[in-house]
Amino acid sequence: MYFDELDLGDDLLDALYEMHFDECTPIQAMAIPPALEGHDLMAIAQTGTGKTAAYLLPVIERLTSGNFPTDAINCVIMTPTRELAQQIDRQMEGFSYYLPVSSLPIFGGTDGRGFSQQQHGLIAGADVVIATPGRLLAHLQTGRCDLSRVAFFILDEADRMLDMGFYDDIMAIASHLPKERQTLMFSATMPAKIKQLAASLLSSPVEVKTAVSKPAEGIDQSIFAVPEPQKEKVLIHLFRQGFSQRVIIFAASKLKVKDLARNLRRAGWQAAEMHSDLDQRQREDVMLDFRAGRKDILVATDIVARGIDIDDIAMVVNYDVPREAEDYVHRIGRTARAGAGGKAVTLVNERDRAAFSRIEHFLRTKIRREPWEVSIDEKTPSAKKSAGSSSRKRRGDKQCKASAHKDAKPAGNEEARPAKASGPRRSFKRRPKPKPAAE
């Protein structure tokens, strides 16, 4: 289906044309028509399938064609992170370029001046408010934010918000909304908590669903089974093969993110890091540099596993195996977006093999194994240390035996052997035993 087949106005279609939006994705084709008709909606679709346009386009169309107040907040969009709120705001600006529809992002991590600016915008009445739950609730508690005339309530990445503990905040915000409203809920998964939330907020919703928790077909998935100390060497191997630009590497902790990014920079790669220790301005600068191509590699925690809209990611690397199969899908969903291709590599150490087997069982597929040989020069530090200790031990035994032989008296009339000539001792290296190839 094409966008011009939908019941959208000419100004909105012109904006879509300028943004090179032509053909609808499956979730857009299924969600936009019932949303335009005013139905509540429960939409389930994996990340990277165009969910943002699936709810923004019908809301913009209804705001411009209906009789809605100009001095009130008409739409509230809830999102789990500030990065996603900023991304939605950027797309909102593009879609409404030819239309008199205003939007306001509301999120934490700002100073007192930023809070006051947000408050002023809320009082003035932006058409669309895009907010994280905690910060919007903080504004509501001041008593200077009026949501009594909201006509559209949208929850994006609803499952992620519940995972982050925002259920009570969402319900508190919903209590400030009028009962007569249109509610749209978008989620990548449908656990029991999402069903409970949907039952509380939605009224006779239309349910649309695409393939749940399955990676996009354009992703070339593979794994390297390697020891933990060898993971950085695998990365360098991949980079030297040409996969060194537009790369996101996901690590399990912010400490590991910092160490890995620092090591890559020391090795000469243009690497940046993204984690929760960065303040808002630093995070914005990192994403701006990465989008602009000033940084080739982004090392991150799961803070960017969802909600970062960058269409040209060439490769995603799971430096650590994610805890849940759905986290794996969200991580690798950063590549192969908008119908493009991409590469996803997972580095699996001995400890994580069982966890990755569960991911394969969830996906009902066997991920391709890539061969990885550990050369003599690439022995792990622990192996080198162990080898060194054994070598020193053998040399020590020989020296003790030589000393005992030197002190012993010759038997009978035999003359003592002459002392060996002094000088450097010639050493011979033992030939290492061949190691079996890693899986």
GROMACS .gro file of N, CA and C in nm, residues 112-208:
model
  291
  112GLY      N    1   1.728   2.378   3.586
  112GLY     CA    2   1.608   2.452   3.623
  112GLY      C    3   1.553   2.537   3.511
  113ARG      N    4   1.642   2.595   3.430
  113ARG     CA    5   1.598   2.675   3.318
  113ARG      C    6   1.523   2.591   3.216
  114GLY      N    7   1.574   2.470   3.190
  114GLY     CA    8   1.507   2.381   3.097
  114GLY      C    9   1.370   2.340   3.146
  115PHE      N   10   1.359   2.314   3.277
  115PHE     CA   11   1.229   2.279   3.335
  115PHE      C   12   1.130   2.394   3.318
  116SER      N   13   1.177   2.518   3.340
  116SER     CA   14   1.089   2.634   3.325
  116SER      C   15   1.043   2.652   3.181
  117GLN      N   16   1.133   2.629   3.085
  117GLN     CA   17   1.095   2.639   2.944
  117GLN      C   18   0.991   2.534   2.908
  118GLN      N   19   1.009   2.413   2.960
  118GLN     CA   20   0.909   2.310   2.935
  118GLN      C   21   0.774   2.349   2.996
  119GLN      N   22   0.779   2.403   3.116
  119GLN     CA   23   0.656   2.444   3.183
  119GLN      C   24   0.583   2.553   3.106
  120HIS      N   25   0.658   2.649   3.053
  120HIS     CA   26   0.598   2.756   2.974
  120HIS      C   27   0.529   2.699   2.850
  121GLY      N   28   0.594   2.603   2.783
  121GLY     CA   29   0.533   2.542   2.666
  121GLY      C   30   0.407   2.466   2.699
  122LEU      N   31   0.405   2.398   2.813
  122LEU     CA   32   0.286   2.325   2.855
  122LEU      C   33   0.171   2.419   2.884
  123ILE      N   34   0.200   2.531   2.949
  123ILE     CA   35   0.095   2.629   2.980
  123ILE      C   36   0.040   2.691   2.853
  124ALA      N   37   0.129   2.719   2.756
  124ALA     CA   38   0.084   2.781   2.630
  124ALA      C   39  -0.004   2.686   2.550
  125GLY      N   40   0.018   2.555   2.566
  125GLY     CA   41  -0.068   2.460   2.498
  125GLY      C   42  -0.015   2.412   2.365
  126ALA      N   43   0.089   2.329   2.365
  126ALA     CA   44   0.137   2.268   2.242
  126ALA      C   45   0.037   2.164   2.193
  127ASP      N   46   0.024   2.151   2.062
  127ASP     CA   47  -0.070   2.051   2.010
  127ASP      C   48  -0.032   1.910   2.053
  128VAL      N   49   0.097   1.878   2.041
  128VAL     CA   50   0.144   1.744   2.072
  128VAL      C   51   0.258   1.753   2.174
  129VAL      N   52   0.241   1.687   2.287
  129VAL     CA   53   0.345   1.680   2.390
  129VAL      C   54   0.404   1.540   2.388
  130ILE      N   55   0.535   1.531   2.372
  130ILE     CA   56   0.606   1.403   2.365
  130ILE      C   57   0.690   1.393   2.492
  131ALA      N   58   0.656   1.302   2.582
  131ALA     CA   59   0.714   1.309   2.717
  131ALA      C   60   0.754   1.173   2.771
  132THR      N   61   0.856   1.176   2.856
  132THR     CA   62   0.887   1.061   2.939
  132THR      C   63   0.797   1.067   3.062
  133PRO      N   64   0.754   0.952   3.117
  133PRO     CA   65   0.655   0.953   3.225
  133PRO      C   66   0.697   1.032   3.349
  134GLY      N   67   0.820   1.013   3.395
  134GLY     CA   68   0.862   1.078   3.518
  134GLY      C   69   0.861   1.229   3.509
  135ARG      N   70   0.910   1.285   3.398
  135ARG     CA   71   0.916   1.430   3.386
  135ARG      C   72   0.776   1.490   3.368
  136LEU      N   73   0.688   1.425   3.291
  136LEU     CA   74   0.554   1.479   3.275
  136LEU      C   75   0.479   1.475   3.409
  137LEU      N   76   0.498   1.370   3.485
  137LEU     CA   77   0.433   1.361   3.616
  137LEU      C   78   0.485   1.471   3.708
  138ALA      N   79   0.613   1.505   3.699
  138ALA     CA   80   0.669   1.614   3.780
  138ALA      C   81   0.600   1.747   3.745
  139HIS      N   82   0.574   1.772   3.619
  139HIS     CA   83   0.504   1.894   3.578
  139HIS      C   84   0.359   1.893   3.627
  140LEU      N   85   0.297   1.777   3.622
  140LEU     CA   86   0.159   1.768   3.671
  140LEU      C   87   0.151   1.798   3.820
  141GLN      N   88   0.251   1.757   3.894
  141GLN     CA   89   0.251   1.778   4.039
  141GLN      C   90   0.268   1.924   4.076
  142THR      N   91   0.316   2.006   3.983
  142THR     CA   92   0.325   2.150   4.010
  142THR      C   93   0.189   2.219   3.999
  143GLY      N   94   0.093   2.150   3.937
  143GLY     CA   95  -0.040   2.207   3.920
  143GLY      C   96  -0.051   2.305   3.804
  144ARG      N   97   0.052   2.314   3.720
  144ARG     CA   98   0.051   2.411   3.610
  144ARG      C   99   0.050   2.342   3.474
  145CYS      N  100   0.005   2.219   3.471
  145CYS     CA  101  -0.006   2.143   3.346
  145CYS      C  102  -0.146   2.087   3.337
  146ASP      N  103  -0.221   2.128   3.236
  146ASP     CA  104  -0.361   2.090   3.222
  146ASP      C  105  -0.376   1.989   3.108
  147LEU      N  106  -0.418   1.868   3.142
  147LEU     CA  107  -0.440   1.763   3.042
  147LEU      C  108  -0.588   1.732   3.025
  148SER      N  109  -0.674   1.819   3.071
  148SER     CA  110  -0.818   1.790   3.072
  148SER      C  111  -0.882   1.791   2.934
  149ARG      N  112  -0.814   1.848   2.834
  149ARG     CA  113  -0.872   1.854   2.700
  149ARG      C  114  -0.794   1.769   2.598
  150VAL      N  115  -0.714   1.678   2.648
  150VAL     CA  116  -0.637   1.590   2.559
  150VAL      C  117  -0.732   1.498   2.483
  151ALA      N  118  -0.715   1.494   2.352
  151ALA     CA  119  -0.801   1.410   2.267
  151ALA      C  120  -0.732   1.280   2.225
  152PHE      N  121  -0.598   1.278   2.227
  152PHE     CA  122  -0.522   1.160   2.183
  152PHE      C  123  -0.416   1.126   2.288
  153PHE      N  124  -0.416   1.000   2.329
  153PHE     CA  125  -0.317   0.951   2.425
  153PHE      C  126  -0.246   0.832   2.360
  154ILE      N  127  -0.114   0.843   2.344
  154ILE     CA  128  -0.036   0.741   2.272
  154ILE      C  129   0.075   0.690   2.363
  155LEU      N  130   0.089   0.560   2.369
  155LEU     CA  131   0.197   0.497   2.444
  155LEU      C  132   0.286   0.423   2.345
  156ASP      N  133   0.409   0.471   2.330
  156ASP     CA  134   0.506   0.409   2.240
  156ASP      C  135   0.606   0.328   2.322
  157GLU      N  136   0.644   0.212   2.269
  157GLU     CA  137   0.734   0.121   2.342
  157GLU      C  138   0.676   0.092   2.481
  158ALA      N  139   0.549   0.053   2.484
  158ALA     CA  140   0.480   0.033   2.611
  158ALA      C  141   0.546  -0.075   2.695
  159ASP      N  142   0.590  -0.183   2.633
  159ASP     CA  143   0.655  -0.289   2.709
  159ASP      C  144   0.785  -0.243   2.773
  160ARG      N  145   0.857  -0.158   2.701
  160ARG     CA  146   0.982  -0.104   2.756
  160ARG      C  147   0.954  -0.014   2.876
  161MET      N  148   0.849   0.066   2.869
  161MET     CA  149   0.815   0.153   2.981
  161MET      C  150   0.780   0.071   3.105
  162LEU      N  151   0.710  -0.040   3.085
  162LEU     CA  152   0.676  -0.124   3.201
  162LEU      C  153   0.802  -0.192   3.256
  163ASP      N  154   0.892  -0.233   3.168
  163ASP     CA  155   1.019  -0.293   3.214
  163ASP      C  156   1.099  -0.194   3.299
  164MET      N  157   1.085  -0.065   3.268
  164MET     CA  158   1.159   0.038   3.341
  164MET      C  159   1.084   0.085   3.466
  165GLY      N  160   0.970   0.023   3.496
  165GLY     CA  161   0.899   0.054   3.619
  165GLY      C  162   0.808   0.174   3.613
  166PHE      N  163   0.754   0.208   3.495
  166PHE     CA  164   0.672   0.327   3.480
  166PHE      C  165   0.521   0.300   3.488
  167TYR      N  166   0.482   0.181   3.528
  167TYR     CA  167   0.338   0.150   3.528
  167TYR      C  168   0.259   0.248   3.615
  168ASP      N  169   0.303   0.271   3.737
  168ASP     CA  170   0.230   0.361   3.827
  168ASP      C  171   0.229   0.504   3.774
  169ASP      N  172   0.340   0.548   3.715
  169ASP     CA  173   0.346   0.683   3.658
  169ASP      C  174   0.247   0.698   3.543
  170ILE      N  175   0.240   0.595   3.458
  170ILE     CA  176   0.147   0.601   3.344
  170ILE      C  177   0.003   0.609   3.393
  171MET      N  178  -0.029   0.529   3.492
  171MET     CA  179  -0.167   0.530   3.543
  171MET      C  180  -0.198   0.662   3.612
  172ALA      N  181  -0.098   0.721   3.680
  172ALA     CA  182  -0.119   0.851   3.744
  172ALA      C  183  -0.144   0.959   3.639
  173ILE      N  184  -0.070   0.955   3.529
  173ILE     CA  185  -0.090   1.052   3.420
  173ILE      C  186  -0.227   1.031   3.355
  174ALA      N  187  -0.264   0.905   3.335
  174ALA     CA  188  -0.393   0.875   3.272
  174ALA      C  189  -0.509   0.927   3.355
  175SER      N  190  -0.491   0.936   3.486
  175SER     CA  191  -0.600   0.986   3.572
  175SER      C  192  -0.629   1.135   3.548
  176HIS      N  193  -0.537   1.207   3.486
  176HIS     CA  194  -0.556   1.349   3.455
  176HIS      C  195  -0.620   1.369   3.318
  177LEU      N  196  -0.639   1.261   3.243
  177LEU     CA  197  -0.692   1.271   3.108
  177LEU      C  198  -0.844   1.255   3.108
  178PRO      N  199  -0.913   1.314   3.010
  178PRO     CA  200  -1.057   1.293   2.999
  178PRO      C  201  -1.088   1.149   2.958
  179LYS      N  202  -1.202   1.098   2.999
  179LYS     CA  203  -1.239   0.962   2.962
  179LYS      C  204  -1.268   0.950   2.812
  180GLU      N  205  -1.322   1.055   2.755
  180GLU     CA  206  -1.350   1.055   2.612
  180GLU      C  207  -1.225   1.097   2.536
  181ARG      N  208  -1.152   1.001   2.487
  181ARG     CA  209  -1.028   1.026   2.415
  181ARG      C  210  -0.999   0.905   2.328
  182GLN      N  211  -0.907   0.921   2.237
  182GLN     CA  212  -0.860   0.808   2.156
  182GLN      C  213  -0.723   0.766   2.208
  183THR      N  214  -0.708   0.637   2.238
  183THR     CA  215  -0.583   0.586   2.294
  183THR      C  216  -0.522   0.484   2.199
  184LEU      N  217  -0.395   0.506   2.168
  184LEU     CA  218  -0.320   0.416   2.080
  184LEU      C  219  -0.202   0.361   2.157
  185MET      N  220  -0.188   0.230   2.161
  185MET     CA  221  -0.077   0.167   2.233
  185MET      C  222   0.006   0.084   2.135
  186PHE      N  223   0.137   0.109   2.136
  186PHE     CA  224   0.229   0.036   2.048
  186PHE      C  225   0.333  -0.035   2.134
  187SER      N  226   0.357  -0.161   2.102
  187SER     CA  227   0.449  -0.241   2.182
  187SER      C  228   0.515  -0.344   2.092
  188ALA      N  229   0.637  -0.384   2.128
  188ALA     CA  230   0.706  -0.488   2.052
  188ALA      C  231   0.667  -0.627   2.099
  189THR      N  232   0.619  -0.638   2.222
  189THR     CA  233   0.580  -0.766   2.279
  189THR      C  234   0.445  -0.751   2.348
  190MET      N  235   0.387  -0.865   2.386
  190MET     CA  236   0.255  -0.863   2.449
  190MET      C  237   0.254  -0.951   2.574
  191PRO      N  238   0.333  -0.915   2.675
  191PRO     CA  239   0.330  -0.991   2.800
  191PRO      C  240   0.203  -0.961   2.880
  192ALA      N  241   0.188  -1.028   2.992
  192ALA     CA  242   0.066  -1.013   3.072
  192ALA      C  243   0.049  -0.870   3.122
  193LYS      N  244   0.159  -0.802   3.156
  193LYS     CA  245   0.149  -0.664   3.206
  193LYS      C  246   0.094  -0.570   3.100
  194ILE      N  247   0.130  -0.593   2.973
  194ILE     CA  248   0.080  -0.508   2.865
  194ILE      C  249  -0.070  -0.532   2.847
  195LYS      N  250  -0.112  -0.656   2.857
  195LYS     CA  251  -0.255  -0.686   2.846
  195LYS      C  252  -0.332  -0.617   2.959
  196GLN      N  253  -0.275  -0.616   3.079
  196GLN     CA  254  -0.339  -0.549   3.193
  196GLN      C  255  -0.347  -0.399   3.169
  197LEU      N  256  -0.238  -0.341   3.118
  197LEU     CA  257  -0.237  -0.197   3.091
  197LEU      C  258  -0.337  -0.163   2.981
  198ALA      N  259  -0.343  -0.244   2.877
  198ALA     CA  260  -0.436  -0.220   2.767
  198ALA      C  261  -0.581  -0.227   2.815
  199ALA      N  262  -0.610  -0.324   2.902
  199ALA     CA  263  -0.747  -0.336   2.954
  199ALA      C  264  -0.785  -0.215   3.038
  200SER      N  265  -0.687  -0.150   3.101
  200SER     CA  266  -0.715  -0.034   3.186
  200SER      C  267  -0.734   0.093   3.105
  201LEU      N  268  -0.667   0.106   2.990
  201LEU     CA  269  -0.662   0.233   2.919
  201LEU      C  270  -0.741   0.235   2.788
  202LEU      N  271  -0.757   0.120   2.725
  202LEU     CA  272  -0.818   0.116   2.592
  202LEU      C  273  -0.966   0.078   2.600
  203SER      N  274  -1.044   0.129   2.507
  203SER     CA  275  -1.187   0.100   2.499
  203SER      C  276  -1.217   0.034   2.365
  204SER      N  277  -1.255  -0.094   2.370
  204SER     CA  278  -1.287  -0.172   2.249
  204SER      C  279  -1.183  -0.150   2.139
  205PRO      N  280  -1.059  -0.179   2.167
  205PRO     CA  281  -0.954  -0.147   2.069
  205PRO      C  282  -0.953  -0.240   1.948
  206VAL      N  283  -0.907  -0.186   1.837
  206VAL     CA  284  -0.873  -0.267   1.721
  206VAL      C  285  -0.731  -0.320   1.744
  207GLU      N  286  -0.713  -0.450   1.725
  207GLU     CA  287  -0.580  -0.510   1.745
  207GLU      C  288  -0.516  -0.540   1.611
  208VAL      N  289  -0.394  -0.491   1.593
  208VAL     CA  290  -0.317  -0.521   1.473
  208VAL      C  291  -0.184  -0.576   1.516
   0.00000   0.00000   0.00000
